[in-house]
Short mmCIF file of C-alpha atoms in Angstrom, two decimals:
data_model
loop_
_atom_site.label_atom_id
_atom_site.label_comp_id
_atom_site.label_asym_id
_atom_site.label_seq_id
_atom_site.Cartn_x
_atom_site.Cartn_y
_atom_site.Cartn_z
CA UNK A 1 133.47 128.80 132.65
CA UNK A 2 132.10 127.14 135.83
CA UNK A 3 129.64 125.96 134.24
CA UNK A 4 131.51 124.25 131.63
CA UNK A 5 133.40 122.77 134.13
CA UNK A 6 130.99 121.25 135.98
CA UNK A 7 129.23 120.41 133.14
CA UNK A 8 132.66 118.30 132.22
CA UNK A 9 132.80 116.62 135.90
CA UNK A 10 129.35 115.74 135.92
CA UNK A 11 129.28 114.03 132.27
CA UNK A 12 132.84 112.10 133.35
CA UNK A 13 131.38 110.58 136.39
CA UNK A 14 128.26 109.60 134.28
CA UNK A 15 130.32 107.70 131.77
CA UNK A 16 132.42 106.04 134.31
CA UNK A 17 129.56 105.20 136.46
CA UNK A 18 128.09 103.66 133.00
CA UNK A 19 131.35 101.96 131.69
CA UNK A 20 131.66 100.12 135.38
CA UNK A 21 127.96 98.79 135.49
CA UNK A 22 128.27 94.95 134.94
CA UNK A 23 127.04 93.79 131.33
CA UNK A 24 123.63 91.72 131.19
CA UNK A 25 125.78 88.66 130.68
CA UNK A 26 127.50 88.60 134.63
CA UNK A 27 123.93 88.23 135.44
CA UNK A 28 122.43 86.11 132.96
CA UNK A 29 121.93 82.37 134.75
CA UNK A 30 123.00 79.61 132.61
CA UNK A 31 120.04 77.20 131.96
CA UNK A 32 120.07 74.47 134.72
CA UNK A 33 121.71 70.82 133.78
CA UNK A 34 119.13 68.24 132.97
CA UNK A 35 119.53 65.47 135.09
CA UNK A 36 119.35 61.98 133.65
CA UNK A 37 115.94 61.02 134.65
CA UNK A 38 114.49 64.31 132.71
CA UNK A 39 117.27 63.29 129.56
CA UNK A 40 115.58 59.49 129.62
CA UNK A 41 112.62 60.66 130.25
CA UNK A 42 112.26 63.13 127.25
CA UNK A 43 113.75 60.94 124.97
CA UNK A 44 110.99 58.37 125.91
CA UNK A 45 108.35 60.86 125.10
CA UNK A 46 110.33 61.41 121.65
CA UNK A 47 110.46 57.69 120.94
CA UNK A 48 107.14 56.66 121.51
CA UNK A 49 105.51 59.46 119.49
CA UNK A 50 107.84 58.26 116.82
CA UNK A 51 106.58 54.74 117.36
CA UNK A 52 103.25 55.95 116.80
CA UNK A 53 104.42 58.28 113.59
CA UNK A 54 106.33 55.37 111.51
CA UNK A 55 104.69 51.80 113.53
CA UNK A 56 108.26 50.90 114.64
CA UNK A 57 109.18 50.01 118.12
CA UNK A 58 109.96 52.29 120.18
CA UNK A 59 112.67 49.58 121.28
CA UNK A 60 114.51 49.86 117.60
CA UNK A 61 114.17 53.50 117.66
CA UNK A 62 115.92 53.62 121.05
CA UNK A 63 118.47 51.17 119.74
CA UNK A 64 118.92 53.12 116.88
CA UNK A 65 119.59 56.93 118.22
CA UNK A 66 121.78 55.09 121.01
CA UNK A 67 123.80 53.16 118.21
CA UNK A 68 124.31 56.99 116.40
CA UNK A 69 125.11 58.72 119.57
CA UNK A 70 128.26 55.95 120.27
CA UNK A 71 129.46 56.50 116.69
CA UNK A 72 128.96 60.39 117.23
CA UNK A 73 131.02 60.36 120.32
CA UNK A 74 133.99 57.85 119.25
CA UNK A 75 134.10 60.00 116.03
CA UNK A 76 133.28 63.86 116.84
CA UNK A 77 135.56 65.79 114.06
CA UNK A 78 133.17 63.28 111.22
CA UNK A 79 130.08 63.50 113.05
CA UNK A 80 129.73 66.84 114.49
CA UNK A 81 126.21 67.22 116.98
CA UNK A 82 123.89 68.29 115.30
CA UNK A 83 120.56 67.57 117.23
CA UNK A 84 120.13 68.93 120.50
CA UNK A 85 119.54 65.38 122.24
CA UNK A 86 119.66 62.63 119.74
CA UNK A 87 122.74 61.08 118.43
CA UNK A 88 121.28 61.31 114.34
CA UNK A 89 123.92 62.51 112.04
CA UNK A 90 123.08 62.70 108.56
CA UNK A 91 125.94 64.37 106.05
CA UNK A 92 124.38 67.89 103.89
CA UNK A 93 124.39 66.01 100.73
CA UNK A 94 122.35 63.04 101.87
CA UNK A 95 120.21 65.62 103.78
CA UNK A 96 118.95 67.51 100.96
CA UNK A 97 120.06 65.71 97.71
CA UNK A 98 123.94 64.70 96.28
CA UNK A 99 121.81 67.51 93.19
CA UNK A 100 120.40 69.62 95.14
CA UNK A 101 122.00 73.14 94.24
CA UNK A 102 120.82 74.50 97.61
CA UNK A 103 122.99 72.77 100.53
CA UNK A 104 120.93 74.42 102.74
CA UNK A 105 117.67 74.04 101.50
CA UNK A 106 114.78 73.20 104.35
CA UNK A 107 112.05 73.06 102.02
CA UNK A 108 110.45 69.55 102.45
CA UNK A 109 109.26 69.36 98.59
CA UNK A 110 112.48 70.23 97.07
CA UNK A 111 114.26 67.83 99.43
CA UNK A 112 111.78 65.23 98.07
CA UNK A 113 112.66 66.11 94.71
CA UNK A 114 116.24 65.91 94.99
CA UNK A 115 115.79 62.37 96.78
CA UNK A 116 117.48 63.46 99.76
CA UNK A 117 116.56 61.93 103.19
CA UNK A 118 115.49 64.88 105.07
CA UNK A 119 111.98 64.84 106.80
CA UNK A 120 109.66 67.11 108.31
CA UNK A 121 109.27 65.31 111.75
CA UNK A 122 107.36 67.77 113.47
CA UNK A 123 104.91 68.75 110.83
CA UNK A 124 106.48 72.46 110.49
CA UNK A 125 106.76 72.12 106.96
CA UNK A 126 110.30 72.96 107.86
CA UNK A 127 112.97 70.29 107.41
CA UNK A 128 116.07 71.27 109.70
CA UNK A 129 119.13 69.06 110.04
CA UNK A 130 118.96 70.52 113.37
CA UNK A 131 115.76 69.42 115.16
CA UNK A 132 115.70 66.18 116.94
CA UNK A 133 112.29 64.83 115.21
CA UNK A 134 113.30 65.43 111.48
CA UNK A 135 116.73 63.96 112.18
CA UNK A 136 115.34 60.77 113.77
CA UNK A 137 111.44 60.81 111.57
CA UNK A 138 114.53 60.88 108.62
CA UNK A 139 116.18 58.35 109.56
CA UNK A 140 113.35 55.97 110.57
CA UNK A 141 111.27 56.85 107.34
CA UNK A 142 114.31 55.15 105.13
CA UNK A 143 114.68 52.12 107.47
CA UNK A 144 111.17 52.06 107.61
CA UNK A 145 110.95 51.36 103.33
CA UNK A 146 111.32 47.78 103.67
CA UNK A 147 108.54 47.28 106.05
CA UNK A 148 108.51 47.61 109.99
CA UNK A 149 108.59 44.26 111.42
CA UNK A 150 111.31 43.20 113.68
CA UNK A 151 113.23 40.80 110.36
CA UNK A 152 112.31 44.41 107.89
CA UNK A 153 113.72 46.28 110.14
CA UNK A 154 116.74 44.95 110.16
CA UNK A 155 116.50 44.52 106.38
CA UNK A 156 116.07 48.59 106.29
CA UNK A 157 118.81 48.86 108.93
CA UNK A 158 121.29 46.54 106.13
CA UNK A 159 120.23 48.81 103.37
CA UNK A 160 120.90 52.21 105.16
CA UNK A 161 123.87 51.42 106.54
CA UNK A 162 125.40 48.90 104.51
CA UNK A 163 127.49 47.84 106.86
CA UNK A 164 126.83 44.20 108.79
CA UNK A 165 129.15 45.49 112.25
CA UNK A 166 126.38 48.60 112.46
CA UNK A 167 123.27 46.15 111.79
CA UNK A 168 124.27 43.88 114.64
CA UNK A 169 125.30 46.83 117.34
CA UNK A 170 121.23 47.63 116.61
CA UNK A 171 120.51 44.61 117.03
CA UNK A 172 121.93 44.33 120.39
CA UNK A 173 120.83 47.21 122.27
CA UNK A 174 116.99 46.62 120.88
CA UNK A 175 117.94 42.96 122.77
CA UNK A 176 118.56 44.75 126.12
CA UNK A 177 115.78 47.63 126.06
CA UNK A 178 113.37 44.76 125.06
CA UNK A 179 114.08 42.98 128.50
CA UNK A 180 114.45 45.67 130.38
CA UNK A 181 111.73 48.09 128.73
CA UNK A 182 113.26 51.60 130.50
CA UNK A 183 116.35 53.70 128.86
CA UNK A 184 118.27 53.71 131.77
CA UNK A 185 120.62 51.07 131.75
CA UNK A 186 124.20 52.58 132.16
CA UNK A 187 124.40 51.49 135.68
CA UNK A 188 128.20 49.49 136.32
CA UNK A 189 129.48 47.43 139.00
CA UNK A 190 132.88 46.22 140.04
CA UNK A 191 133.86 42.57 138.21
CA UNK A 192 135.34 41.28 141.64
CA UNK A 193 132.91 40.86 144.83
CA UNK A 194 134.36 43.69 147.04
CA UNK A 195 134.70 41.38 149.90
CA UNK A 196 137.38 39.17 148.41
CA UNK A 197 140.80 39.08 148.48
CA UNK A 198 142.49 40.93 145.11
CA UNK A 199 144.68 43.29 144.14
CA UNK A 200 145.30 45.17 141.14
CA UNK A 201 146.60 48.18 139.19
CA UNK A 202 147.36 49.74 136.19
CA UNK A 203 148.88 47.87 133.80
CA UNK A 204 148.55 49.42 130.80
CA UNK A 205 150.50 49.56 127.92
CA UNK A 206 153.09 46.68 129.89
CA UNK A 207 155.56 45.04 127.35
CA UNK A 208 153.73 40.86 126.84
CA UNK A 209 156.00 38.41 125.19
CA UNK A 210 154.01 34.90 124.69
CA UNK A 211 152.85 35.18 121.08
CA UNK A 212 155.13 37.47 119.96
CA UNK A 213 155.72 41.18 120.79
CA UNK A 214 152.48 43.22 122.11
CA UNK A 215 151.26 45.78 124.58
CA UNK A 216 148.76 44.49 127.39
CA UNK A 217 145.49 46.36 126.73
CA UNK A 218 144.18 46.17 129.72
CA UNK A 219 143.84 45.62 133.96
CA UNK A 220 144.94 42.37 135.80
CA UNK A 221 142.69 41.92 138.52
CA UNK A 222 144.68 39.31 141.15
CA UNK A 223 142.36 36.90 142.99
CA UNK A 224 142.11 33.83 143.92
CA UNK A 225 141.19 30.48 141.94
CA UNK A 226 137.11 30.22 141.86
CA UNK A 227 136.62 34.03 142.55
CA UNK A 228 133.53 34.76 141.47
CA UNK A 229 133.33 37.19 138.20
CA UNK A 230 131.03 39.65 137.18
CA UNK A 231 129.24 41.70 134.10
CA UNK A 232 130.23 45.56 135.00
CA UNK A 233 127.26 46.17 133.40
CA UNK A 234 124.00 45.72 131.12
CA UNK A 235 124.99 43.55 127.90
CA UNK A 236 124.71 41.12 125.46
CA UNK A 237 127.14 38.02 125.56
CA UNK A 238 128.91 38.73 122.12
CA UNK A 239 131.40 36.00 122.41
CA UNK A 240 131.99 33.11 124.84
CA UNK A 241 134.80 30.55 124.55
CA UNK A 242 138.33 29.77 123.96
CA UNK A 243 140.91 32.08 122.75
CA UNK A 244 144.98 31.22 122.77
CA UNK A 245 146.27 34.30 124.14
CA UNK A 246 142.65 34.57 126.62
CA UNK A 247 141.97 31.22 127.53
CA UNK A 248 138.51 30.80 128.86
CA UNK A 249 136.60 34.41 127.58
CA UNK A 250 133.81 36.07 127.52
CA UNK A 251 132.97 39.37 125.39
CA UNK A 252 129.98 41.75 126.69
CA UNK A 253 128.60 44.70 124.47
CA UNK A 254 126.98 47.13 126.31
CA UNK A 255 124.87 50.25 125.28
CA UNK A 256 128.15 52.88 125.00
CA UNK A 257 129.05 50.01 122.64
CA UNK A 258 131.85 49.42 124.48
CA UNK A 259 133.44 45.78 124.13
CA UNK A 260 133.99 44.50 127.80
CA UNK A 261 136.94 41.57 127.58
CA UNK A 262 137.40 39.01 130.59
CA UNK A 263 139.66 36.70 130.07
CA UNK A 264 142.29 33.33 131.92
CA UNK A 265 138.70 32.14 133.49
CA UNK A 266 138.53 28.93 135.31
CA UNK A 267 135.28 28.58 133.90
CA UNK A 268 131.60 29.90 132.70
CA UNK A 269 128.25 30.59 134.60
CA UNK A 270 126.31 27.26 133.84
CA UNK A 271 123.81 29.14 131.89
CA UNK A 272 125.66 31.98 130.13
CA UNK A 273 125.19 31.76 126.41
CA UNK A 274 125.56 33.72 122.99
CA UNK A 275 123.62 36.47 123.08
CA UNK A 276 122.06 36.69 126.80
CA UNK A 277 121.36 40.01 128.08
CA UNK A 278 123.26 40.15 131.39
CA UNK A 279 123.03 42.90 134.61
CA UNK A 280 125.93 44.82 136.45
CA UNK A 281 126.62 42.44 139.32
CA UNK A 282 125.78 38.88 137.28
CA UNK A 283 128.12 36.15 137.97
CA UNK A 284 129.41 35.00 134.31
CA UNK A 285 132.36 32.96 135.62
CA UNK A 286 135.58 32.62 137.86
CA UNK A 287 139.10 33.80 138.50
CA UNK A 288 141.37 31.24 136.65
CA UNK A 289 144.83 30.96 134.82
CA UNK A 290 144.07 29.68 131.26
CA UNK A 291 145.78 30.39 128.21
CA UNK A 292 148.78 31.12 126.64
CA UNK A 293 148.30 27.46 124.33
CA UNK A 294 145.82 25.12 122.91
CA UNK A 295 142.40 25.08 124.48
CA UNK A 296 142.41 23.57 128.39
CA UNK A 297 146.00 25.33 128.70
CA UNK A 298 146.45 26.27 132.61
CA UNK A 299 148.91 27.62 135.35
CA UNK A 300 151.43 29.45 133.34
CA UNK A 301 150.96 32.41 135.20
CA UNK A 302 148.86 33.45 138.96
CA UNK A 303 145.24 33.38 138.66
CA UNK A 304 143.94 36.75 137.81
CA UNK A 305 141.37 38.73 135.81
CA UNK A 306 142.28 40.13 132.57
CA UNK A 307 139.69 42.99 132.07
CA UNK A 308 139.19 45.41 128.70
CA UNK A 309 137.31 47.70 127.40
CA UNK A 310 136.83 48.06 123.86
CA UNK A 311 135.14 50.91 122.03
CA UNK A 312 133.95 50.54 118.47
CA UNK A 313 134.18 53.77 115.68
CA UNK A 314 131.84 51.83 112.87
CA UNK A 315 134.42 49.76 111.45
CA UNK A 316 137.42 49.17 113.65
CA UNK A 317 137.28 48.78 117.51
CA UNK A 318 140.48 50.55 119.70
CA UNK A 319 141.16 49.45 123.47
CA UNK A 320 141.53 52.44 126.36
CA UNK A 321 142.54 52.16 129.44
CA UNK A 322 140.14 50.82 131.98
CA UNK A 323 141.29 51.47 135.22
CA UNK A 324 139.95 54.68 135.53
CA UNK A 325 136.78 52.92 135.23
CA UNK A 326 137.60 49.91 137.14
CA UNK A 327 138.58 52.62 140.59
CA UNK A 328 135.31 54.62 139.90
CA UNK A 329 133.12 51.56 139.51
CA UNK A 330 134.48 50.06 142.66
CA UNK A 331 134.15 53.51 145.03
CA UNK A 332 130.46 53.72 143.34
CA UNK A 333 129.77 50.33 144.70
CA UNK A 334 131.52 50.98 148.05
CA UNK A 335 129.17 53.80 148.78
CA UNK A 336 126.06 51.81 147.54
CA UNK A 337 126.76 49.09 150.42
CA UNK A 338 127.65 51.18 152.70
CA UNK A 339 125.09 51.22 155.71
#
């Protein structure tokens, strides 16, 4: 009986000693975060391997993933990620045939058969809507059917995408990685220099009456007339001009494909036109007060900056709020002048 007993006590503190041992997983160490100089750098390796795969530059194929991965992001529910670094999404049906009978099918010859657009990238045989070289060989390998040139490029780009808004996006970001020839361009800077006199705050969402009932999408920026203004970041000048509501504005698309809005300017940097690539910190014109009439229309309100931020889904473009950005870009450039 003692012997049972003790063969009880010892079996109960061998399960309990068991049951409070920590699993595997409150030791397992999560993989360390890439930081962005490893991210840019490996999808530079990716890109120019693909250059030498398909005899595109690596410049369009840059300007390509980066043009997917904005869509991807403004649109996540559609465009789930699929890759584990580039920002290709291809639909199942497209992958393997609109036919095909197997929606999963990795099978490069069957693919083929079924005209669908998957690719083996990697030369795995295996095509897998979920490795970054098939997605992006894919992709490249139909844009690629008109020819590879800089004008069939964009042909290929038209016929994939069939949509004008998505050829021209490409079109701009292979403009700034051209003249810049590195990936990392997502550097910002404030629009005002810091060591003026402004104020401003959020004003988002504010009732506007001139032209009829509206919300204000964006930040005022209050400054003085002649205030120098400046790209937040890398761009290309989409539009430049006169608008009623604007005045003197400028539009700059940058690589989030965000639409950057500055508006009531006194004026435009001498040699800003349609289509420059600008820098953060690039003076593209000053604090003014037009608008609100015909073109030359000043002084119906302070002088100020109207800044917005645009972001475009693939066919329509919706405003957000950006003074978040605006206080973030301004502390980041505090602390880079700071002795």
């Amino acid at each position: 009986m003692f012997k049972i007993r003790r063969l009880t006590v010892i079996v109960i503190i061998f399960l309990f000693s068991y049951a409070s041992i920590p699993s595997y997983s409150t030791y397992a160490v999560e993989p360390e975060k890439q930081s962005d100089e490893e991210i840019f750098t490996q999808r530079m390796q990716l890109y120019e391997s693909m250059s030498l795969l398909t005899n595109i530059r690596w410049q369009w194929i840059a300007a390509i993933d980066q043009y997917e991965r904005t869509i991807s992001k403004a649109r996540p529910k559609a465009r789930p990620k699929l890759g584990t670094d580039v920002g290709i999404y291809v639909d199942e049906l497209n992958w393997v045939g609109t036919l095909n009978p197997d929606q999963n099918d990795q099978h490069p010859n069957s693919i083929q058969w079924f005209d669908g657009i998957g690719k083996d990238g990697n030369s795995d045989n295996i095509v897998s809507r979920n490795d970054d070289a098939d997605l992006l060989y894919s992709l490249l390998y139909a844009v690629s059917k008109t020819g590879t040139s800089d004008e069939e490029v964009s042909i290929g780009l038209w016929n994939y995408y069939q949509n004008s808004r998505s050829v021209q996006r490409i079109q701009q970001f292979e403009r700034i990685y051209s003249q810049y020839n590195k990936l990392d361009l997502f550097e910002h800077a404030f629009p005002l220099p810091l060591g003026s006199v402004y104020s401003y705050r959020d004003t988002w969402g504010a009732g506007r009456g001139w032209g009829g009932k509206r919300i204000h999408e964006g930040t005022d920026l209050f400054a003085g007339y002649g205030i120098n203004v400046k790209s937040t970041c890398y761009g290309v000048v989409e539009i430049k001009g006169w608008n009623r509501y604007g005045g003197w504005r400028i539009g700059i698309r940058d690589l989030n494909n965000h639409y950057h809005y500055y508006a009531h300017l006194q004026g435009f940097s001498k040699d800003l036109t349609i289509g420059q690539v600008v820098t953060p910190g690039e003076v593209i014109g000053w604090v003014g007060s037009s608008g609100y009439g015909k073109p030359g229309t000043s002084g119906k309100f302070p002088p100020h900056l109207h800044y917005g931020i645009y972001s475009d889904r693939g066919y329509i473009e919706w405003a957000f709020d950006p003074y978040p950005s605006l206080k973030r870009w301004e502390n980041e450039e505090r602390k880079r002048l700071r002795p």
